[in-house]
mmCIF file of C-alpha atoms in Angstrom:
data_model
loop_
_atom_site.group_PDB
_atom_site.id
_atom_site.type_symbol
_atom_site.label_atom_id
_atom_site.label_comp_id
_atom_site.label_asym_id
_atom_site.label_seq_id
_atom_site.Cartn_x
_atom_site.Cartn_y
_atom_site.Cartn_z
ATOM 1 C CA UNK A 234 -0.023 0.117 -0.004
ATOM 2 C CA UNK A 235 1.011 3.669 -0.605
ATOM 3 C CA UNK A 236 1.467 5.851 2.525
ATOM 4 C CA UNK A 237 -1.504 8.240 2.492
ATOM 5 C CA UNK A 238 -1.010 12.005 2.265
ATOM 6 C CA UNK A 239 -2.113 12.405 5.892
ATOM 7 C CA UNK A 240 0.690 12.936 8.190
ATOM 8 C CA UNK A 241 1.851 9.273 8.610
ATOM 9 C CA UNK A 242 5.089 8.361 10.458
ATOM 10 C CA UNK A 243 4.255 4.852 11.827
ATOM 11 C CA UNK A 244 4.348 1.990 9.313
ATOM 12 C CA UNK A 245 3.480 -1.599 9.446
ATOM 13 C CA UNK A 246 6.140 -3.849 7.737
ATOM 14 C CA UNK A 247 4.426 -7.146 6.640
ATOM 15 C CA UNK A 248 5.771 -10.534 5.513
ATOM 16 C CA UNK A 249 8.941 -10.451 7.419
ATOM 17 C CA UNK A 250 10.697 -13.868 7.958
ATOM 18 C CA UNK A 251 9.545 -15.541 11.220
ATOM 19 C CA UNK A 252 13.187 -16.416 11.937
ATOM 20 C CA UNK A 253 14.280 -12.782 11.838
ATOM 21 C CA UNK A 254 15.390 -11.180 14.936
ATOM 22 C CA UNK A 255 14.650 -7.491 15.752
ATOM 23 C CA UNK A 256 18.313 -6.560 15.848
ATOM 24 C CA UNK A 257 18.592 -7.933 12.356
ATOM 25 C CA UNK A 258 15.633 -5.863 11.270
ATOM 26 C CA UNK A 259 17.256 -2.770 12.868
ATOM 27 C CA UNK A 260 20.516 -3.390 11.241
ATOM 28 C CA UNK A 261 18.852 -3.743 7.697
ATOM 29 C CA UNK A 262 16.984 -0.545 8.321
ATOM 30 C CA UNK A 263 20.131 1.203 9.378
ATOM 31 C CA UNK A 264 21.916 -0.199 6.234
ATOM 32 C CA UNK A 265 19.271 0.852 3.860
ATOM 33 C CA UNK A 266 19.784 4.428 4.708
ATOM 34 C CA UNK A 267 17.324 5.013 7.515
ATOM 35 C CA UNK A 268 19.892 5.116 10.291
ATOM 36 C CA UNK A 269 18.754 7.859 12.777
ATOM 37 C CA UNK A 270 15.546 8.419 10.949
ATOM 38 C CA UNK A 271 13.360 6.228 13.262
ATOM 39 C CA UNK A 272 12.734 6.294 16.936
ATOM 40 C CA UNK A 273 10.649 3.448 17.518
ATOM 41 C CA UNK A 274 10.934 -0.255 16.289
ATOM 42 C CA UNK A 275 8.645 -3.112 17.633
ATOM 43 C CA UNK A 276 8.636 -6.625 16.150
ATOM 44 C CA UNK A 277 6.393 -8.911 18.175
ATOM 45 C CA UNK A 278 7.447 -12.432 18.942
ATOM 46 C CA UNK A 279 5.962 -15.609 20.090
ATOM 47 C CA UNK A 280 6.418 -15.990 23.913
ATOM 48 C CA UNK A 281 7.648 -19.694 24.003
ATOM 49 C CA UNK A 282 9.596 -19.992 20.796
ATOM 50 C CA UNK A 283 10.762 -16.385 20.446
ATOM 51 C CA UNK A 284 10.185 -16.519 16.734
ATOM 52 C CA UNK A 285 8.784 -13.510 15.067
ATOM 53 C CA UNK A 286 5.176 -13.184 13.938
ATOM 54 C CA UNK A 287 5.855 -11.935 10.481
ATOM 55 C CA UNK A 288 5.527 -8.157 11.079
ATOM 56 C CA UNK A 289 6.933 -5.129 12.894
ATOM 57 C CA UNK A 290 6.175 -1.483 13.486
ATOM 58 C CA UNK A 291 8.529 1.242 12.842
ATOM 59 C CA UNK A 292 7.984 5.023 13.486
ATOM 60 C CA UNK A 293 9.860 7.411 11.297
ATOM 61 C CA UNK A 294 10.881 10.845 12.323
ATOM 62 C CA UNK A 295 8.887 12.611 9.559
ATOM 63 C CA UNK A 296 6.118 11.987 7.045
ATOM 64 C CA UNK A 297 8.607 12.186 4.211
ATOM 65 C CA UNK A 298 11.102 9.673 5.862
ATOM 66 C CA UNK A 299 8.032 7.369 6.001
ATOM 67 C CA UNK A 300 7.119 7.943 2.447
ATOM 68 C CA UNK A 301 10.795 7.321 1.642
ATOM 69 C CA UNK A 302 10.893 4.187 3.597
ATOM 70 C CA UNK A 303 7.595 2.891 2.043
ATOM 71 C CA UNK A 304 9.032 3.521 -1.290
ATOM 72 C CA UNK A 305 12.347 1.846 -0.576
ATOM 73 C CA UNK A 306 11.015 -1.218 1.228
ATOM 74 C CA UNK A 307 7.645 -2.032 -0.190
ATOM 75 C CA UNK A 308 7.662 -5.020 -2.547
ATOM 76 C CA UNK A 309 11.388 -5.801 -1.702
ATOM 77 C CA UNK A 310 12.971 -8.815 -0.581
ATOM 78 C CA UNK A 311 15.707 -8.189 1.956
ATOM 79 C CA UNK A 312 16.439 -11.579 3.410
ATOM 80 C CA UNK A 313 16.477 -13.973 0.396
ATOM 81 C CA UNK A 314 18.213 -16.704 2.502
ATOM 82 C CA UNK A 315 15.350 -16.714 5.159
ATOM 83 C CA UNK A 316 12.297 -16.102 2.916
ATOM 84 C CA UNK A 317 11.433 -15.082 -0.658
ATOM 85 C CA UNK A 318 8.375 -13.178 0.475
ATOM 86 C CA UNK A 319 8.132 -9.575 -0.805
ATOM 87 C CA UNK A 320 7.525 -7.214 2.032
ATOM 88 C CA UNK A 321 4.416 -5.056 2.327
ATOM 89 C CA UNK A 322 4.243 -1.699 3.890
ATOM 90 C CA UNK A 323 1.264 0.048 5.276
ATOM 91 C CA UNK A 324 0.228 2.893 7.554
ATOM 92 C CA UNK A 325 -0.163 1.627 11.167
ATOM 93 C CA UNK A 326 -3.360 2.160 12.704
ATOM 94 C CA UNK A 327 -1.673 3.888 15.903
ATOM 95 C CA UNK A 328 0.543 6.821 14.698
ATOM 96 C CA UNK A 329 3.430 8.292 16.597
ATOM 97 C CA UNK A 330 6.000 7.155 18.844
ATOM 98 C CA UNK A 331 4.263 8.371 22.020
ATOM 99 C CA UNK A 332 1.104 6.389 21.129
ATOM 100 C CA UNK A 333 2.946 3.272 20.559
ATOM 101 C CA UNK A 334 4.910 3.308 23.799
#
């Protein structure tokens, strides 16, 4: 999905590999040019196994950074060794760092 014209900063990243760690996701976000442009990252995991649930939330510093992130990450495959799924990006229902804490 495209990021709408409303002030969106928090995005849902979909189709993440379930074996991916949050630290690996953060490293890839940094490597892809967004180091220092996000202030919140949350990747839910299953309590017993610790495996991811296939999605994460990231809050970018500005709506412009969110649009750039969505353009760079949507329909990309960042971990071909762990999954061949293309990533989906959508605006999160809850927007902003404070609201997600």
